[in-house]
Short mmCIF file of C-alpha atoms in Angstrom, two decimals:
data_model
loop_
_atom_site.label_atom_id
_atom_site.label_comp_id
_atom_site.label_asym_id
_atom_site.label_seq_id
_atom_site.Cartn_x
_atom_site.Cartn_y
_atom_site.Cartn_z
CA MET A 1 -17.56 85.95 -22.28
CA PRO A 2 -16.57 82.53 -20.76
CA ILE A 3 -13.62 82.59 -18.51
CA THR A 4 -11.14 79.78 -18.68
CA ALA A 5 -11.31 77.59 -15.48
CA ALA A 6 -8.39 76.27 -13.47
CA ARG A 7 -8.98 72.78 -14.88
CA ALA A 8 -7.68 73.80 -18.35
CA LEU A 9 -4.54 75.24 -16.66
CA ALA A 10 -3.73 72.05 -14.63
CA GLU A 11 -0.59 70.21 -15.84
CA PRO A 12 -0.56 66.81 -14.38
CA VAL A 13 2.91 66.92 -12.76
CA GLU A 14 3.85 63.69 -10.91
CA PRO A 15 3.70 64.51 -7.28
CA ILE A 16 6.01 63.53 -4.43
CA GLY A 17 5.25 62.36 -0.89
CA PRO A 18 6.21 64.42 2.23
CA ARG A 19 8.81 61.94 3.40
CA VAL A 20 10.87 62.17 0.14
CA LEU A 21 14.49 63.45 0.76
CA CYS A 22 15.63 66.80 -0.41
CA ALA A 23 18.64 65.09 -2.19
CA ASP A 24 16.23 63.03 -4.39
CA VAL A 25 14.29 66.23 -5.22
CA PHE A 26 17.51 67.84 -6.31
CA ASP A 27 18.30 64.85 -8.60
CA ARG A 28 14.82 65.06 -10.12
CA LEU A 29 15.15 68.84 -10.78
CA LEU A 30 18.45 68.22 -12.54
CA ALA A 31 16.92 65.57 -14.65
CA GLU A 32 13.84 67.69 -15.54
CA PRO A 33 15.22 71.26 -16.22
CA ASP A 34 11.73 72.58 -17.37
CA LEU A 35 10.16 71.58 -14.18
CA LEU A 36 9.32 74.72 -12.12
CA ASN A 37 7.10 73.35 -9.35
CA ILE A 38 6.66 69.93 -7.69
CA PRO A 39 3.46 69.26 -5.66
CA VAL A 40 3.90 67.42 -2.36
CA VAL A 41 0.83 65.26 -1.81
CA ASP A 42 -0.18 62.86 0.99
CA GLU A 43 -2.84 60.30 0.12
CA GLY A 44 -4.12 62.31 -2.75
CA ARG A 45 -4.36 65.53 -0.91
CA PRO A 46 -1.98 68.53 -1.38
CA VAL A 47 0.19 69.32 1.66
CA GLY A 48 2.73 71.57 0.05
CA LEU A 49 4.36 72.98 -3.00
CA LEU A 50 8.12 73.04 -3.88
CA SER A 51 9.41 75.80 -6.20
CA ARG A 52 12.60 74.97 -8.19
CA GLN A 53 13.80 78.69 -7.64
CA ASP A 54 13.26 78.70 -3.91
CA PHE A 55 14.65 75.15 -3.47
CA MET A 56 17.75 75.78 -5.50
CA LEU A 57 18.63 79.05 -3.73
CA VAL A 58 18.70 77.21 -0.45
CA TYR A 59 20.03 73.80 -1.48
CA VAL A 60 23.06 74.95 -3.59
CA ARG A 61 24.40 77.51 -1.28
CA LEU A 62 27.31 76.81 1.12
CA TYR A 63 26.56 73.71 3.15
CA GLY A 64 23.02 73.59 1.89
CA ARG A 65 23.43 70.09 0.58
CA GLU A 66 24.96 68.91 3.88
CA ILE A 67 22.18 70.62 5.89
CA TYR A 68 19.13 69.45 3.81
CA GLY A 69 20.33 66.63 1.74
CA ARG A 70 18.99 63.86 4.17
CA GLN A 71 16.05 65.90 5.33
CA PRO A 72 12.50 65.22 3.99
CA VAL A 73 11.16 67.70 1.50
CA THR A 74 8.83 69.26 4.11
CA ALA A 75 11.89 71.31 5.32
CA LEU A 76 12.02 73.26 2.12
CA MET A 77 8.62 73.18 0.69
CA ASN A 78 5.94 75.91 0.82
CA LYS A 79 3.59 74.54 3.47
CA THR A 80 0.65 77.12 2.53
CA PRO A 81 0.60 76.92 -1.30
CA VAL A 82 -2.30 78.42 -3.25
CA VAL A 83 -4.82 75.53 -3.78
CA VAL A 84 -7.72 76.27 -6.18
CA ASP A 85 -10.66 74.24 -7.18
CA ALA A 86 -10.73 72.96 -10.78
CA ALA A 87 -13.87 75.08 -11.38
CA ALA A 88 -12.36 78.35 -10.25
CA SER A 89 -12.08 80.99 -12.78
CA CYS A 90 -8.81 82.64 -13.92
CA ASP A 91 -10.06 85.95 -12.62
CA ASP A 92 -10.33 84.42 -9.09
CA ILE A 93 -6.98 82.69 -9.30
CA ASN A 94 -5.21 85.86 -10.64
CA ALA A 95 -6.72 87.95 -7.72
CA ARG A 96 -5.34 85.47 -5.06
CA LEU A 97 -1.90 85.30 -6.55
CA VAL A 98 -1.72 89.11 -6.72
CA ASP A 99 -2.66 89.37 -3.05
CA LEU A 100 0.39 87.19 -2.06
CA ASP A 101 3.13 89.22 -0.76
CA GLY A 102 6.82 88.27 -1.42
CA SER A 103 5.98 85.25 -3.37
CA SER A 104 8.19 84.40 -6.44
CA PRO A 105 6.52 85.24 -9.77
CA LEU A 106 7.28 81.70 -10.85
CA GLN A 107 5.38 80.31 -7.92
CA GLY A 108 2.61 78.02 -9.22
CA PHE A 109 -0.67 76.79 -7.66
CA ILE A 110 -2.17 73.37 -7.10
CA VAL A 111 -5.44 72.46 -8.73
CA VAL A 112 -7.72 70.10 -6.88
CA GLU A 113 -11.15 68.41 -7.54
CA GLY A 114 -13.06 67.39 -4.60
CA GLY A 115 -10.07 68.21 -2.45
CA ARG A 116 -7.71 65.75 -4.39
CA TYR A 117 -4.81 66.85 -6.42
CA ILE A 118 -5.11 66.82 -10.32
CA GLY A 119 -2.29 69.01 -11.49
CA ILE A 120 -0.16 72.15 -11.16
CA GLY A 121 -0.99 75.47 -12.64
CA SER A 122 1.66 77.72 -13.94
CA SER A 123 1.69 81.50 -13.15
CA VAL A 124 3.23 82.11 -16.62
CA GLU A 125 0.34 80.27 -18.27
CA LEU A 126 -2.11 82.06 -16.16
CA MET A 127 -0.62 85.54 -17.27
CA ARG A 128 -0.91 84.34 -20.79
CA VAL A 129 -4.57 83.35 -20.44
CA MET A 130 -5.37 86.57 -18.56
CA ALA A 131 -3.75 88.57 -21.31
CA GLU A 132 -5.92 86.88 -23.90
CA ILE A 133 -9.07 87.28 -21.71
CA ASN A 134 -8.25 91.04 -21.24
CA MET A 135 -7.71 91.44 -24.95
CA ARG A 136 -11.10 89.90 -25.67
CA ARG A 137 -12.75 92.16 -23.03
CA ALA A 138 -11.01 95.21 -24.46
CA GLU A 139 -12.32 94.36 -27.98
CA GLU A 140 -15.87 93.76 -26.62
CA LEU A 141 -15.82 97.17 -24.79
CA GLU A 142 -14.61 98.81 -27.95
CA ARG A 143 -17.50 97.35 -29.85
CA GLN A 144 -19.94 98.43 -27.11
CA ARG A 145 -18.48 101.83 -27.21
CA ARG A 146 -18.98 102.12 -30.96
CA ARG A 147 -22.48 100.83 -30.73
CA ALA A 148 -23.22 103.25 -27.83
CA GLU A 149 -21.82 106.21 -29.91
CA ALA A 150 -23.84 105.18 -32.88
CA ALA A 151 -26.98 104.79 -30.86
CA SER A 152 -26.35 108.26 -29.26
CA GLU A 153 -25.81 109.82 -32.59
CA SER A 154 -29.07 108.22 -33.90
CA LYS A 155 -30.98 109.38 -30.82
CA THR A 156 -29.63 112.85 -31.23
CA GLN A 157 -30.66 113.00 -35.02
CA PHE A 158 -34.06 111.45 -34.00
CA LEU A 159 -34.67 114.02 -31.33
CA ALA A 160 -33.54 116.89 -33.58
CA GLY A 161 -35.92 115.78 -36.32
CA MET A 162 -38.79 115.08 -34.02
CA SER A 163 -38.39 118.40 -32.21
CA HIS A 164 -38.64 120.20 -35.55
CA GLU A 165 -41.72 118.15 -36.53
CA LEU A 166 -43.31 118.79 -33.11
CA ARG A 167 -42.38 122.47 -32.85
CA THR A 168 -44.07 123.47 -36.02
CA PRO A 169 -47.64 122.38 -35.16
CA LEU A 170 -47.00 123.50 -31.48
CA ASN A 171 -46.17 126.96 -32.40
CA ALA A 172 -49.32 127.21 -34.47
CA ILE A 173 -51.36 125.85 -31.51
CA ILE A 174 -49.73 128.27 -29.06
CA GLY A 175 -50.10 131.19 -31.40
CA PHE A 176 -53.64 130.60 -32.18
CA ALA A 177 -54.62 129.84 -28.63
CA ASP A 178 -52.91 133.16 -27.56
CA LEU A 179 -54.93 135.06 -30.10
CA MET A 180 -58.12 133.42 -28.81
CA ARG A 181 -57.11 133.85 -25.09
CA LEU A 182 -56.66 137.62 -25.67
CA GLU A 183 -59.95 137.71 -27.65
CA LEU A 184 -58.27 140.04 -30.32
CA PHE A 185 -61.06 139.34 -32.81
CA GLY A 186 -63.99 139.40 -30.53
CA LYS A 187 -65.40 137.94 -27.31
CA ILE A 188 -65.51 134.17 -26.96
CA GLU A 189 -68.88 132.64 -26.18
CA PRO A 190 -69.69 130.71 -23.97
CA GLU A 191 -67.46 131.81 -21.16
CA CYS A 192 -66.20 128.38 -20.35
CA TYR A 193 -64.34 128.21 -23.68
CA VAL A 194 -61.98 130.95 -22.37
CA GLU A 195 -60.81 128.60 -19.72
CA TYR A 196 -60.32 125.77 -22.34
CA VAL A 197 -58.27 128.15 -24.63
CA ARG A 198 -56.02 129.07 -21.56
CA ASP A 199 -55.56 125.23 -20.80
CA ILE A 200 -54.66 124.73 -24.41
CA HIS A 201 -52.20 127.60 -24.46
CA GLY A 202 -50.62 126.52 -21.14
CA SER A 203 -50.34 122.90 -22.17
CA GLY A 204 -48.68 123.87 -25.49
CA VAL A 205 -46.14 126.13 -23.78
CA HIS A 206 -45.33 123.35 -21.20
CA LEU A 207 -44.88 120.72 -24.02
CA LEU A 208 -42.72 123.05 -26.04
CA HIS A 209 -40.55 123.66 -22.92
CA MET A 210 -40.08 119.96 -22.42
CA ILE A 211 -39.16 119.45 -26.14
CA ASN A 212 -36.56 122.10 -25.83
CA GLU A 213 -35.10 120.48 -22.71
CA LEU A 214 -34.88 117.02 -24.50
CA LEU A 215 -33.19 118.63 -27.45
CA ASP A 216 -30.74 120.55 -25.25
CA MET A 217 -29.85 117.34 -23.40
CA ALA A 218 -29.29 115.50 -26.69
CA LYS A 219 -26.89 118.35 -27.81
CA ILE A 220 -24.98 118.14 -24.45
CA GLU A 221 -24.49 114.33 -24.88
CA ALA A 222 -23.45 114.67 -28.46
CA GLY A 223 -20.84 117.47 -27.49
CA ARG A 224 -22.59 120.22 -29.50
CA PHE A 225 -23.16 122.60 -26.51
CA ASP A 226 -21.66 125.91 -27.68
CA LEU A 227 -21.26 129.18 -25.74
CA HIS A 228 -22.15 132.62 -27.09
CA GLU A 229 -20.32 134.88 -24.58
CA ASP A 230 -21.09 138.33 -23.58
CA VAL A 231 -20.43 140.72 -20.66
CA LEU A 232 -23.46 140.80 -18.20
CA HIS A 233 -24.14 141.79 -14.66
CA PRO A 234 -25.42 139.04 -12.25
CA ALA A 235 -27.57 141.51 -10.19
CA GLU A 236 -29.50 142.57 -13.36
CA MET A 237 -29.97 139.12 -14.45
CA CYS A 238 -31.38 138.07 -11.10
CA ASP A 239 -33.84 140.86 -11.10
CA GLU A 240 -35.00 140.00 -14.70
CA VAL A 241 -35.45 136.34 -13.82
CA ALA A 242 -37.36 137.22 -10.63
CA ARG A 243 -39.74 139.33 -12.78
CA MET A 244 -40.22 136.50 -15.25
CA LEU A 245 -41.20 134.09 -12.41
CA ARG A 246 -43.23 136.56 -10.48
CA GLN A 247 -46.53 134.88 -11.42
CA SER A 248 -45.30 131.39 -10.62
CA ILE A 249 -44.03 132.61 -7.07
CA GLU A 250 -47.44 134.25 -6.43
CA THR A 251 -49.28 131.12 -7.47
CA ALA A 252 -47.18 128.92 -5.25
CA ARG A 253 -47.56 131.33 -2.37
CA VAL A 254 -43.89 131.34 -1.49
CA ARG A 255 -41.57 134.19 -0.61
CA LEU A 256 -38.54 135.08 -2.70
CA ASP A 257 -35.65 136.92 -1.23
CA ILE A 258 -32.80 138.31 -3.33
CA ARG A 259 -29.51 138.87 -1.85
CA VAL A 260 -27.24 140.30 -4.56
CA ALA A 261 -24.62 142.92 -3.85
CA LYS A 262 -25.02 145.83 -6.26
CA GLU A 263 -21.14 146.24 -6.44
CA LEU A 264 -20.71 142.68 -7.78
CA PRO A 265 -18.29 142.57 -10.82
CA ARG A 266 -19.59 141.82 -14.25
CA MET A 267 -18.93 138.36 -15.64
CA VAL A 268 -18.28 136.99 -19.16
CA ALA A 269 -20.78 134.24 -19.92
CA ASP A 270 -23.49 132.98 -22.26
CA GLU A 271 -26.44 135.24 -21.29
CA GLN A 272 -29.12 132.82 -22.40
CA GLN A 273 -27.50 129.93 -20.47
CA ILE A 274 -27.03 132.01 -17.31
CA ARG A 275 -30.65 133.13 -17.44
CA ARG A 276 -31.69 129.44 -17.91
CA ILE A 277 -29.64 128.41 -14.95
CA LEU A 278 -31.35 130.91 -12.83
CA VAL A 279 -34.75 129.86 -14.25
CA ASN A 280 -34.14 126.19 -13.68
CA LEU A 281 -32.97 126.60 -10.12
CA LEU A 282 -35.64 128.89 -9.17
CA SER A 283 -38.35 126.91 -10.85
CA ASN A 284 -37.22 123.76 -9.01
CA ALA A 285 -37.26 125.63 -5.73
CA ILE A 286 -40.79 126.87 -6.45
CA LYS A 287 -41.98 123.57 -7.55
CA PHE A 288 -40.78 121.77 -4.50
CA THR A 289 -41.46 124.30 -1.73
CA PRO A 290 -44.92 124.14 -0.09
CA ALA A 291 -47.01 127.19 0.34
CA GLY A 292 -45.69 129.58 2.96
CA GLY A 293 -42.03 128.57 2.31
CA ARG A 294 -39.21 130.79 1.64
CA ILE A 295 -36.66 130.84 -1.31
CA THR A 296 -33.44 132.76 -1.22
CA LEU A 297 -31.50 133.76 -4.38
CA SER A 298 -27.96 135.03 -3.69
CA VAL A 299 -24.91 135.90 -5.73
CA ALA A 300 -21.66 136.61 -3.89
CA GLU A 301 -17.89 136.90 -4.80
CA ARG A 302 -15.75 134.04 -3.62
CA ALA A 303 -12.39 134.20 -1.90
CA ASP A 304 -10.61 132.79 -5.04
CA GLY A 305 -12.01 135.77 -7.17
CA GLY A 306 -14.87 133.67 -8.71
CA LEU A 307 -18.62 134.08 -8.23
CA GLU A 308 -20.99 131.91 -6.43
CA LEU A 309 -24.61 131.74 -7.42
CA ALA A 310 -26.90 129.90 -4.94
CA VAL A 311 -30.64 129.23 -4.62
CA ALA A 312 -31.86 127.84 -1.25
CA ASP A 313 -35.37 126.85 -0.25
CA THR A 314 -37.32 125.54 2.77
CA GLY A 315 -38.92 122.77 0.65
CA ILE A 316 -39.06 119.05 0.81
CA GLY A 317 -35.42 118.37 0.48
CA ILE A 318 -33.62 115.42 -1.12
CA PRO A 319 -32.69 112.18 0.52
CA PRO A 320 -28.80 111.76 0.93
CA ASP A 321 -28.88 108.74 -1.38
CA LYS A 322 -30.64 110.62 -4.18
CA ILE A 323 -28.55 113.87 -4.35
CA GLU A 324 -26.25 112.30 -6.95
CA LYS A 325 -29.18 110.72 -8.88
CA VAL A 326 -31.04 113.95 -9.44
CA LEU A 327 -28.10 115.26 -11.45
CA GLU A 328 -28.62 112.42 -13.87
CA PRO A 329 -30.97 112.90 -16.87
CA PHE A 330 -34.57 111.82 -16.24
CA GLU A 331 -34.08 111.13 -12.52
CA GLN A 332 -36.60 112.53 -10.09
CA VAL A 333 -37.06 112.28 -6.38
CA GLU A 334 -40.42 110.46 -5.80
CA ASN A 335 -42.78 111.02 -2.94
CA SER A 336 -46.46 112.07 -2.49
CA PHE A 337 -45.48 115.75 -2.92
CA THR A 338 -43.40 115.45 -6.06
CA ARG A 339 -45.70 112.94 -7.78
CA THR A 340 -48.16 115.86 -8.36
CA ARG A 341 -45.49 117.93 -10.00
CA ALA A 342 -44.81 117.14 -13.76
CA GLY A 343 -41.52 117.39 -15.32
CA THR A 344 -38.87 115.64 -17.55
CA GLY A 345 -36.15 115.38 -14.76
CA LEU A 346 -33.82 117.31 -16.91
CA GLY A 347 -33.69 120.72 -15.13
CA LEU A 348 -30.65 119.97 -12.82
CA PRO A 349 -28.68 117.83 -15.31
CA LEU A 350 -29.05 120.63 -17.83
CA THR A 351 -28.19 123.25 -15.26
CA LYS A 352 -24.97 121.29 -14.28
CA ALA A 353 -24.07 120.85 -17.91
CA MET A 354 -24.41 124.71 -18.47
CA VAL A 355 -22.43 125.61 -15.40
CA GLU A 356 -19.62 123.09 -16.26
CA ALA A 357 -19.67 124.49 -19.88
CA HIS A 358 -18.64 127.83 -18.27
CA GLY A 359 -15.71 126.09 -16.40
CA GLY A 360 -17.67 125.91 -13.14
CA ARG A 361 -19.13 123.27 -10.99
CA LEU A 362 -22.48 122.64 -9.34
CA ARG A 363 -23.01 121.44 -5.63
CA ILE A 364 -26.29 120.35 -3.94
CA GLU A 365 -26.76 120.34 -0.09
CA SER A 366 -29.98 119.21 1.14
CA ILE A 367 -31.80 118.03 4.32
CA LEU A 368 -34.97 115.93 3.97
CA ASP A 369 -38.05 117.93 4.93
CA LYS A 370 -35.89 120.93 5.84
CA GLY A 371 -34.79 122.37 2.46
CA THR A 372 -32.25 122.38 -0.30
CA ARG A 373 -29.37 124.66 -1.39
CA VAL A 374 -27.90 124.48 -4.86
CA ARG A 375 -24.70 126.39 -5.51
CA ALA A 376 -23.13 127.14 -8.91
CA PHE A 377 -19.46 128.10 -8.62
CA PHE A 378 -17.97 130.19 -11.63
CA PRO A 379 -14.16 130.47 -11.95
CA PRO A 380 -12.26 133.78 -11.58
CA GLU A 381 -11.62 133.73 -15.28
CA ARG A 382 -15.34 134.53 -15.89
CA VAL A 383 -15.20 137.63 -13.57
CA LEU A 384 -14.39 141.06 -15.07
CA ARG A 385 -12.79 143.46 -12.59
CA THR A 386 -13.18 147.21 -12.67
CA SER A 387 -10.04 147.93 -14.70
CA GLU A 388 -10.89 145.13 -17.16
CA THR A 389 -14.31 146.49 -17.57
CA ASP A 390 -12.92 149.99 -18.21
CA ALA A 391 -10.49 148.66 -20.73
CA ALA A 392 -13.31 146.90 -22.57
#
């Protein structure tokens, strides 16, 4: 959007020299009642600006005429007026005027070209132009917002449709591969085919997981992330997820410590989403912790009555400038270790969205090459005390 330049605001007000008497300036202001500012110019270059308001306040007060009438205009002019180049944008001029403390709102500015005076700019006219510019910007932002919403809706519909189209054949691939992998209808010959079938099954499951993540992210962005709440026990949920990921933990050759107090209160939450939060955080820790490392899963009651779920690891860590980025969809920390780990980059953004859907918040603390701790805080409203549990 083109921004109006100072040249278009410059009104060619006839300047006066620095030796003109204040009495003559007073006569001119009386003769030209619409004149708000008079530039003071010496050999084509501005040296000051005289404001009608400021001049009159001094000149017409008691003894003002006697004191200043025979003095040159330099006695009452602003010796440091705002001088802008003809090519300066209204945005730049407006910023300079806003930064001036104690100046009259009617104080204008001098427009020059090549350092020589060409006209006076009015603050009132500048405000009018800025209002038009801001109106056009607001209209453009509104158009962009509508286009973005339409694009997001189209993306959501596309992902939903594609997910259905992909899931149908994928479920068939996974199902038949599983039958063959288990050799339910007889032994597979030759032996190498067994490995191929396992790879087909594993790849299908992995692809289905990625499709589900993409669809969930689309639902979140479209505001269609619903909770199906139930009463659950954090300790039982942690044990269940640890059993689910036992094979991954053994394959990665890392150690998992679970530190969850058995007397923890129950909580009201979406069981599937809490399970996915745990799976996502533990899977990330397993993925980015080298063999021999340690992962700690803990749940504790907070001082405010809420619950804190935390997963800490001794993995590769996250650079400080990347911590915020990993919470954005499709962002991944890149190094020689992570490049060998596949993924969509949606695990942490999805986890953050699921925690926030429960009224909580997610925090990441990490030291590069030392490890990472991700904490999910759930509010007291999600916690059921003993009396509440008994009443239920």
